C-alpha positions as CSV (number, residue, x, y, z in Angstrom):
1,X,139.1,107.8,92.7
2,X,136.6,105.4,91.2
3,X,138.5,105.2,88.0
4,X,141.6,103.9,89.8
5,X,141.2,100.1,90.0
6,X,144.2,99.6,92.2
7,X,142.9,102.0,95.0
8,X,139.4,100.8,94.5
9,X,140.4,97.0,95.0
10,X,142.5,98.1,98.1
11,X,139.3,99.6,99.7
12,X,137.2,96.5,98.7
13,X,139.9,94.4,100.5
14,X,139.7,96.8,103.5
15,X,136.0,96.9,104.0
16,X,135.9,93.1,103.5
17,X,138.7,92.5,106.3
18,X,136.4,94.9,108.6
19,X,133.6,92.7,108.0
20,X,131.7,95.8,106.1
21,X,130.7,93.6,103.1
22,X,127.8,95.9,102.1
23,X,130.1,98.8,101.7
24,X,132.7,96.6,100.1
25,X,130.2,95.8,97.3
26,X,129.1,99.4,97.0
27,X,132.8,100.4,96.4
28,X,133.1,97.3,93.8
29,X,130.0,98.4,91.9
30,X,131.0,101.9,91.7
31,X,134.4,101.0,90.0
32,X,134.4,102.2,86.3
33,X,137.0,99.4,85.4
34,X,137.3,96.1,87.0
35,X,140.3,93.7,86.5
36,X,140.6,90.0,87.6
37,X,142.2,91.3,90.7
38,X,139.1,93.4,91.6
39,X,136.8,90.6,90.9
40,X,138.8,88.1,92.7
41,X,139.1,90.3,95.8
42,X,135.3,90.7,96.1
43,X,134.7,87.0,95.7
44,X,137.2,86.2,98.4
45,X,135.6,89.0,100.5
46,X,132.2,87.1,100.3
47,X,133.7,83.8,101.2
48,X,135.7,85.2,104.3
49,X,132.4,86.7,105.4
50,X,130.4,83.6,104.8
51,X,128.4,84.6,101.9
52,X,128.9,81.5,99.7
53,X,126.0,81.9,97.2
54,X,126.8,85.6,96.6
55,X,130.5,84.6,95.9
56,X,129.4,81.9,93.4
57,X,126.9,84.3,91.8
58,X,129.6,86.9,91.4
59,X,131.9,84.2,90.0
60,X,129.3,83.6,87.3
61,X,129.0,87.4,86.5
62,X,132.7,87.5,86.1
63,X,132.6,84.9,83.5
64,X,129.7,86.6,81.8
65,X,132.1,89.7,81.6
66,X,134.5,87.5,79.6
67,X,137.2,87.7,82.4
68,X,139.1,84.5,83.0
69,X,139.6,83.7,86.7
70,X,143.2,83.7,87.9
71,X,144.9,81.3,90.4
72,X,143.7,83.3,93.6
73,X,140.0,83.1,92.5
74,X,140.2,79.3,91.9
75,X,142.1,78.7,95.1
76,X,139.2,80.7,96.9
77,X,136.3,78.8,95.4
78,X,137.5,75.3,95.4
79,X,137.0,74.6,99.1
80,X,133.5,76.4,98.7
81,X,132.5,73.9,96.2
82,X,133.5,70.9,98.5
83,X,131.5,72.4,101.2
84,X,128.4,73.4,99.2
85,X,128.8,70.1,97.4
86,X,128.3,72.1,94.2
87,X,129.5,69.2,92.2
88,X,127.8,65.6,92.5
89,X,128.9,64.2,95.7
90,X,131.8,62.1,95.5
91,X,133.5,63.2,92.2
92,X,136.6,61.6,93.0
93,X,136.9,60.2,89.4
94,X,137.1,63.8,88.1
95,X,139.8,64.6,90.9
96,X,141.8,61.6,89.7
97,X,141.8,63.0,86.2
98,X,142.9,66.4,87.3
99,X,145.6,64.7,89.4
100,X,147.1,62.6,86.5
101,X,147.3,65.9,84.3
102,X,149.2,67.7,86.9
103,X,152.9,68.4,86.0
104,X,153.9,68.7,89.4
105,X,152.5,67.0,92.5
106,X,153.3,67.7,96.1
107,X,152.2,66.4,99.7
108,X,149.2,68.5,99.4
109,X,147.9,67.1,96.2
110,X,148.8,63.4,97.2
111,X,147.0,63.9,100.7
112,X,144.0,65.3,98.9
113,X,143.5,62.2,96.7
114,X,143.9,59.7,99.8
115,X,141.5,62.1,101.7
116,X,139.0,62.2,98.8
117,X,138.8,58.3,98.1
118,X,138.7,57.8,101.9
119,X,136.0,60.1,102.7
120,X,133.9,59.0,99.7
121,X,133.8,55.2,100.6
122,X,136.6,54.0,98.3
123,X,138.9,52.5,100.9
124,X,140.9,50.3,98.7
125,X,141.7,53.2,96.3
126,X,142.7,55.4,99.3
127,X,145.2,52.5,100.5
128,X,146.5,52.3,96.9
129,X,147.1,56.1,96.8
130,X,148.9,56.2,100.2
131,X,151.3,53.3,99.4
132,X,152.0,54.8,96.0
133,X,152.8,58.1,97.8
134,X,155.0,56.3,100.1
135,X,156.9,54.5,97.5
136,X,157.6,57.7,95.5
137,X,159.0,59.1,98.9
138,X,156.5,62.1,99.1
139,X,156.4,63.5,102.6
140,X,153.5,61.9,104.5
141,X,151.6,64.3,106.9
142,X,149.2,64.0,109.5
143,X,146.3,64.4,107.2
144,X,147.3,61.6,105.0
145,X,147.7,59.3,108.0
146,X,144.3,60.2,109.4
147,X,142.7,59.4,105.9
148,X,144.5,56.2,105.5
149,X,143.4,55.1,108.9
150,X,139.9,55.9,108.1
151,X,140.2,53.6,105.0
152,X,141.8,50.9,107.0
153,X,138.9,51.1,109.7
154,X,136.5,50.8,106.9
155,X,138.0,47.6,105.7
156,X,138.6,46.3,109.2
157,X,142.2,45.5,108.0
158,X,143.8,45.1,111.4
159,X,147.3,44.2,110.3
160,X,147.6,47.2,107.8
161,X,146.4,49.3,110.7
162,X,149.3,47.7,112.9
163,X,151.6,48.9,110.0
164,X,150.4,52.3,110.0
165,X,150.9,52.6,113.8
166,X,154.4,51.4,113.5
167,X,154.9,54.1,110.8
168,X,153.1,56.7,112.9
169,X,155.4,55.9,115.8
170,X,158.7,55.9,113.7
171,X,157.4,59.4,112.2
172,X,156.7,60.8,115.6
173,X,152.9,61.3,114.8
174,X,151.9,58.9,117.5
175,X,152.1,61.7,120.0
176,X,149.5,63.8,118.3
177,X,146.2,63.3,119.9
178,X,144.1,63.2,116.6
179,X,146.2,60.5,115.3
180,X,146.1,58.7,118.5
181,X,142.4,58.6,118.6
182,X,142.2,57.4,115.0
183,X,144.4,54.5,115.8
184,X,142.3,53.9,119.0
185,X,139.0,53.8,116.9
186,X,140.7,51.7,114.2
187,X,141.6,49.0,117.0
188,X,138.3,49.2,118.7
189,X,136.2,48.8,115.2
190,X,138.6,46.0,114.0
191,X,137.8,44.1,117.3
192,X,141.3,44.3,118.9
193,X,139.8,45.9,122.0
194,X,143.0,45.1,124.2
195,X,145.2,47.1,121.7
196,X,142.8,49.9,121.8
197,X,143.0,49.9,125.7
198,X,146.8,49.8,125.9
199,X,146.8,52.7,123.4
200,X,144.4,54.8,125.2
201,X,146.2,54.1,128.6
202,X,149.6,55.3,127.3
203,X,148.3,58.3,125.8
204,X,150.1,61.4,127.1
205,X,147.2,63.7,126.2
206,X,143.6,62.6,125.9
207,X,140.6,64.9,124.8
208,X,136.9,64.3,125.0
209,X,137.1,62.5,121.4
210,X,139.9,60.1,122.6
211,X,137.6,59.3,125.8
212,X,134.4,58.9,123.7
213,X,136.2,56.7,121.1
214,X,137.5,54.3,123.9
215,X,134.1,54.2,125.7
216,X,132.3,53.5,122.1
217,X,134.9,50.9,121.6
218,X,134.2,49.1,124.9
219,X,130.4,49.4,124.3
220,X,130.3,48.3,120.6
221,X,132.5,45.2,121.3
222,X,130.3,44.1,124.3
223,X,132.5,45.3,127.0
224,X,129.6,47.3,128.7
225,X,131.0,47.1,132.5
226,X,134.2,48.5,131.1
227,X,132.5,51.2,129.1
228,X,130.5,52.4,132.3
229,X,133.8,52.2,134.4
230,X,135.7,54.3,131.7
231,X,132.8,56.7,131.7
232,X,133.2,57.1,135.4
233,X,136.8,57.8,135.1
234,X,136.0,60.4,132.5
235,X,134.0,62.5,135.0
236,X,137.0,62.9,137.1
237,X,138.5,65.0,134.2
238,X,137.9,68.3,132.7
239,X,136.7,66.7,129.5
240,X,132.9,66.8,128.9
241,X,131.0,64.2,127.2
242,X,129.6,64.8,123.8
243,X,126.4,63.1,122.3
244,X,128.5,60.5,120.8
245,X,129.9,59.7,124.3
246,X,126.5,59.6,125.8
247,X,125.0,57.3,123.2
248,X,127.8,54.8,123.8
249,X,127.2,54.9,127.7
250,X,123.5,54.6,126.9
251,X,123.9,51.5,124.8
252,X,126.1,50.0,127.6
253,X,123.6,50.5,130.2
254,X,121.0,48.9,127.7
255,X,123.0,45.8,127.1
256,X,123.4,45.2,130.8
257,X,119.7,46.0,131.6
258,X,120.6,47.8,134.9
259,X,117.9,49.9,136.2
260,X,119.6,52.1,138.5
261,X,122.3,53.0,136.2
262,X,119.8,53.8,133.5
263,X,118.0,56.1,135.6
264,X,121.4,57.9,136.7
265,X,122.5,58.3,133.2
266,X,119.1,59.7,132.1
267,X,119.3,62.4,134.9
268,X,123.0,63.1,133.8
269,X,121.8,63.7,130.2
270,X,119.0,65.9,131.3
271,X,121.5,68.0,133.8
272,X,124.0,68.1,130.8
273,X,121.4,69.9,128.4
274,X,121.3,66.8,126.0
275,X,117.8,65.8,126.6
276,X,116.5,67.2,123.1
277,X,119.4,65.7,121.0
278,X,117.5,63.1,118.8
279,X,120.4,60.6,118.8
280,X,120.7,60.5,122.5
281,X,117.0,60.6,123.2
282,X,116.7,57.6,120.8
283,X,119.4,55.8,122.5
284,X,117.5,56.4,125.7
285,X,114.2,54.8,124.1
286,X,116.1,51.8,123.2
287,X,117.8,51.5,126.7
288,X,114.5,51.6,128.4
289,X,112.8,49.2,126.0
290,X,115.7,46.7,126.8
291,X,115.4,47.1,130.5
292,X,111.8,46.4,130.3
293,X,110.5,49.8,131.0
294,X,108.4,50.1,127.8
295,X,106.1,52.8,129.4
296,X,109.1,55.3,129.9
297,X,110.2,54.5,126.4
298,X,106.9,55.3,124.9
299,X,106.8,58.6,126.9
300,X,110.1,59.7,125.8
301,X,109.1,58.8,122.0
302,X,105.8,60.8,122.3
303,X,107.6,63.6,123.9
304,X,110.0,64.0,121.0
305,X,109.5,67.1,118.9
306,X,111.5,65.6,115.9
307,X,111.2,62.1,115.1
308,X,113.3,60.5,112.4
309,X,113.0,57.0,110.8
310,X,115.6,55.5,113.5
311,X,113.3,56.6,116.4
312,X,110.2,55.1,114.9
313,X,112.1,51.7,114.1
314,X,113.4,51.7,117.7
315,X,109.9,52.0,119.3
316,X,108.6,49.5,116.8
317,X,111.3,47.1,117.6
318,X,110.8,47.6,121.3
319,X,107.1,46.6,121.0
320,X,108.1,43.7,118.7
321,X,110.5,42.2,121.2
322,X,107.6,41.6,123.8
323,X,105.7,39.1,121.8
324,X,105.4,37.0,118.7
325,X,101.6,36.7,118.3
326,X,101.6,34.0,115.6
327,X,99.0,35.7,113.6
328,X,100.0,33.9,110.3
329,X,96.9,34.8,108.4
330,X,97.3,38.6,109.3
331,X,100.9,38.4,108.3
332,X,100.0,37.1,104.9
333,X,97.3,39.8,104.4
334,X,99.8,42.6,105.0
335,X,102.3,41.1,102.8
336,X,100.0,40.7,100.0
337,X,98.7,44.1,100.6
338,X,102.0,45.8,100.4
339,X,102.5,44.4,97.0
340,X,99.0,44.5,95.4
341,X,97.4,47.7,96.8
342,X,100.6,49.7,97.6
343,X,102.8,48.4,94.8
344,X,105.7,48.1,97.3
345,X,108.3,45.4,96.1
346,X,109.3,43.5,99.1
347,X,113.1,43.4,100.2
348,X,114.7,40.3,101.4
349,X,113.8,41.4,104.9
350,X,110.2,41.1,104.3
351,X,110.6,37.6,103.0
352,X,112.7,36.8,106.0
353,X,109.7,37.8,108.3
354,X,107.3,35.7,106.5
355,X,109.7,32.8,106.9
356,X,110.0,33.4,110.5
357,X,106.1,33.9,110.9
358,X,105.5,30.4,109.1
359,X,108.2,28.6,110.8
360,X,107.3,29.5,114.3
361,X,103.9,28.5,113.5
362,X,105.2,25.1,112.8
363,X,104.4,25.5,109.0
364,X,108.0,24.5,108.1
365,X,106.9,22.8,104.6
366,X,105.0,25.9,103.8
367,X,108.0,28.3,104.8
368,X,110.4,26.1,102.5
369,X,108.1,26.3,99.6
370,X,107.9,30.0,100.2
371,X,111.6,30.3,100.1
372,X,111.8,28.3,96.8
373,X,109.3,30.7,95.2
374,X,111.1,33.8,96.2
375,X,111.8,36.1,93.1
376,X,115.3,37.3,94.8
377,X,117.8,35.1,96.1
378,X,117.4,34.2,99.9
379,X,120.2,35.5,102.1
380,X,121.4,34.6,105.7
381,X,118.5,36.3,107.3
382,X,115.9,34.2,105.4
383,X,117.9,30.9,106.0
384,X,118.8,32.0,109.4
385,X,115.1,32.2,110.3
386,X,114.0,28.9,108.7
387,X,117.0,27.3,110.7
388,X,116.0,28.7,114.1
389,X,112.3,27.4,113.3
390,X,113.8,23.9,112.6
391,X,115.4,24.0,115.9
392,X,112.4,25.1,117.9
393,X,110.3,22.2,116.3
394,X,113.2,19.7,116.4
395,X,113.1,19.1,112.4
396,X,116.3,17.7,111.9
397,X,116.3,17.2,108.1
398,X,115.1,20.5,107.3
399,X,117.4,22.0,109.9
400,X,120.5,20.3,108.2
401,X,119.5,21.6,104.8
402,X,119.1,25.3,106.1
403,X,122.4,24.9,107.8
404,X,124.2,23.8,104.8
405,X,122.9,26.7,102.9
406,X,124.2,29.1,105.8
407,X,127.5,27.6,105.7
408,X,127.9,28.2,102.2
409,X,126.6,31.8,102.5
410,X,128.3,32.8,105.8
411,X,130.9,30.1,106.9
412,X,132.4,32.4,109.4
413,X,129.2,32.5,111.8
414,X,129.6,30.2,114.5
415,X,126.1,30.8,115.6
416,X,124.6,28.4,112.8
417,X,126.8,25.6,114.0
418,X,125.6,25.9,117.4
419,X,121.9,25.8,116.3
420,X,122.7,22.7,114.0
421,X,124.3,21.1,117.3
422,X,121.1,21.9,119.2
423,X,118.8,20.3,116.6
424,X,121.1,17.1,116.5
425,X,121.0,17.0,120.3
426,X,117.2,16.9,120.2
427,X,117.3,13.9,117.9
428,X,120.1,12.2,120.0
429,X,122.4,12.4,117.0
430,X,125.6,12.5,119.0
431,X,127.9,11.5,116.1
432,X,126.8,14.3,114.1
433,X,127.2,16.8,117.0
434,X,130.9,15.4,117.1
435,X,131.3,16.2,113.6
436,X,130.0,19.7,113.9
437,X,132.2,20.4,116.8
438,X,135.1,19.2,114.7
439,X,134.3,21.7,112.3
440,X,134.1,24.5,114.9
441,X,137.6,23.3,116.1
442,X,139.1,23.4,112.8
443,X,137.9,26.9,112.3
444,X,139.3,28.0,115.7
445,X,135.9,28.7,117.4
446,X,134.3,28.2,120.7
447,X,130.7,28.1,121.9
448,X,130.0,31.3,123.7
449,X,129.3,30.5,127.2
450,X,125.9,31.4,128.7
451,X,126.0,34.4,131.0
452,X,123.3,36.2,133.0
453,X,123.4,39.1,135.1
454,X,121.3,41.0,137.7
455,X,121.7,44.5,139.3
456,X,121.2,44.6,143.2
457,X,122.0,47.7,145.3
458,X,123.8,49.4,142.1
459,X,126.1,46.3,141.7
460,X,126.0,44.1,138.6
461,X,126.4,40.3,139.6
462,X,127.2,38.0,136.6
463,X,126.7,34.2,136.6
464,X,128.2,31.6,134.0
465,X,126.6,28.0,133.8
466,X,127.8,25.9,136.7
467,X,129.3,29.0,138.4
468,X,130.5,28.6,141.9
469,X,132.7,31.7,142.1
470,X,130.1,34.1,143.7
471,X,130.7,34.6,147.3
472,X,127.0,33.6,148.1
473,X,127.3,30.3,146.0
474,X,126.5,28.0,148.8
475,X,123.2,29.8,149.6
476,X,122.5,30.1,145.9
477,X,122.7,26.2,145.4
478,X,121.0,25.5,148.4
479,X,117.9,27.5,147.5
480,X,118.2,26.0,143.9
481,X,118.0,22.6,145.5
482,X,114.9,23.4,147.5
483,X,113.2,25.0,144.5
484,X,113.8,22.3,142.2
485,X,112.1,19.9,144.8
486,X,109.0,22.1,145.0
487,X,108.8,22.6,141.3
488,X,108.8,18.8,140.8
489,X,106.1,18.5,143.4
490,X,104.2,20.9,141.4
491,X,104.6,18.9,138.1
492,X,107.8,20.3,136.6
493,X,109.7,17.9,134.3
494,X,113.2,18.9,133.2
495,X,113.5,19.3,129.2
496,X,116.6,17.6,128.4
497,X,116.3,17.8,124.6
498,X,118.9,20.4,124.0
499,X,121.6,19.3,126.5
500,X,124.6,18.9,124.2
501,X,126.3,15.8,126.0
502,X,125.6,12.1,125.6
503,X,125.3,11.4,129.3
504,X,122.8,9.8,131.6
505,X,119.5,11.8,132.2
506,X,120.4,12.4,135.9
507,X,123.8,14.1,134.9
508,X,121.7,16.0,132.2
509,X,119.3,17.4,134.9
510,X,122.3,18.5,137.0
511,X,123.7,20.4,134.0
512,X,120.2,22.0,133.3
513,X,119.8,22.9,137.1
514,X,123.0,25.3,136.9
515,X,122.2,27.3,134.0
516,X,123.2,31.0,134.4
517,X,119.6,32.3,134.5
518,X,118.7,29.9,137.2
519,X,121.5,31.0,139.3
520,X,121.0,34.7,138.7
521,X,117.2,34.3,139.7
522,X,118.2,32.4,142.9
523,X,120.6,35.2,143.7
524,X,117.8,37.7,143.2
525,X,115.3,35.8,145.3
526,X,118.0,35.8,148.3
527,X,119.0,39.6,148.1
528,X,115.8,41.4,147.1
529,X,112.6,42.1,149.1
530,X,109.8,39.4,148.9
531,X,107.3,40.5,146.2
532,X,109.4,42.8,144.3
533,X,110.1,41.9,140.7
534,X,113.2,40.1,139.7
535,X,114.9,41.6,136.4
536,X,117.5,39.2,134.7
537,X,119.5,39.7,131.3
538,X,121.0,36.9,129.4
539,X,123.5,37.0,126.5
540,X,122.1,34.1,124.7
541,X,118.6,32.8,124.0
542,X,116.9,31.3,127.0
543,X,116.5,27.5,126.9
544,X,113.1,25.7,127.1
545,X,113.7,24.2,130.3
546,X,114.8,27.5,131.9
547,X,111.8,29.3,130.5
548,X,109.6,26.5,131.9
549,X,111.4,26.5,135.4
550,X,111.0,30.3,135.4
551,X,107.1,30.0,135.3
552,X,107.1,27.6,138.2
553,X,109.5,30.0,140.2
554,X,107.1,32.8,140.0
555,X,104.1,30.8,141.4
556,X,106.3,29.2,144.1
557,X,107.7,32.9,145.3
558,X,104.9,35.0,144.2
559,X,107.5,36.9,142.3
560,X,107.2,38.7,138.8
561,X,110.4,37.8,136.7
562,X,111.4,40.0,133.7
563,X,113.9,38.2,131.6
564,X,115.6,39.7,128.5
565,X,117.4,37.2,126.5
566,X,119.1,37.5,123.0
567,X,115.9,37.6,121.2
568,X,113.1,39.2,123.3
569,X,111.7,40.0,126.8
570,X,109.8,37.5,129.0
571,X,107.3,39.1,131.5
572,X,106.6,36.1,133.7
573,X,104.0,36.2,136.4
574,X,101.9,33.7,138.2
575,X,103.3,30.9,135.9
576,X,102.4,32.8,132.8
577,X,104.8,34.3,130.2
578,X,103.8,37.3,127.9
579,X,105.3,35.5,125.0
580,X,102.6,32.7,125.5
581,X,105.4,30.1,125.0
582,X,105.8,31.4,121.5
583,X,109.2,32.6,120.9
């Protein structure tokens, strides 16, 4: 019956459906006549059995045989082209032209365009198509809502996200777990973590993706304790964490710098079989580095069978946060070498590193001249490094100049205003501080309060500046008073340059004495065994006075204190710090 194309085609379909693709091809090849239906059946058979390349090759042979494909052939091949990226990635312009030429458009074609733009990073175009779709009263399905939420999340357009949330509720899509999870992610990434939390708590059904999204939201918005607490709740359900969940939990542990919890999550990852996942292991390396356990971080890195650029960057950064060596000449040598010997054009980040290197070495005028001679426009990283150096060395004039540049480039960053206030405080320019504070007030900003935390007996204890809410406050302040008396006998002099208040020196000293890191250290001395290291984490850069005081404390109590601030690690022992007072 090889001359009967109908019977032969039916046999091809049967063998393909039975996953006997080789026999199907034998039947196809023996057909004396093949029409477009036979060719399409064989192509579809290859596709449904996972032989994508053979399907494309056969489609090419079909064209060589002067046969035009029919609708079935095209519908089979289009998803394949998308999956194989047979066209250049992100050919949404071509898709748009095809869409414009369509005589009739339905929900599927409209949704395809919204999804295409959203998935290829064209968030505004995706939003435009969605609203046009809505205006023309095209039925909006779940896929369209998911795609437009992806675009809104990319743009950080919180109000638009709330509008879509209201629409989803009215349309009944809010009960869909995928839509709920997308909304949750949108709120979290737009910084509205309270809205994300309420949505999560009200979800009637949650899957592992929803749990992961909420944990990630907490971790990425700085709610590390909440992220860990939610992960503990997840363990009581049947939902299993995925690598993304674990990366978020590890990030939360890293932020808090909690030793016992870090070891527990590492053991959990090994038990769960994710110890070879590159993303998870890289996160573990970062976690141990930020907890001051660089030797464990290096061991994990050395044992990784597959290292990517992120893994290398993390371990390099881990070593970098432990010391600024101040080797200016060597820095110049490498900078010139990359240009002259390796013909590598420096990026703006390289210039920022050089500005930081020169500035910290007190070579501010040289750093300023270097910025002027840059062949590319200096960005916030360059001027930020310069402003930080001006703060360290109390150069008011250059600091104000750098701050103005930063205000023009990024007026929404409150940190630059704080740095400028510190510079003015060191110079005693209280009127200028008032002006900067008024600018911050006009923009609705507040200074982030200093917070330090310490882990003792698997519990995290947090302290704010002047904090008296802790149950052991009376003992903490008593030991601080005794501590400062001994420090002064040893030659300690409070550094009051950066106290942002125009008050008497005595009150300035009182303000310095109750900084959050000093409270955390005092708590650690009270609640840990003599001779054991004390590990402190702080959300801001440690001030000069606290750094100096900590060196005295290590000598008084014969303790090693490992302090991680917003910039780097300080391993302080016997009155000496690993940063050599250069940070």
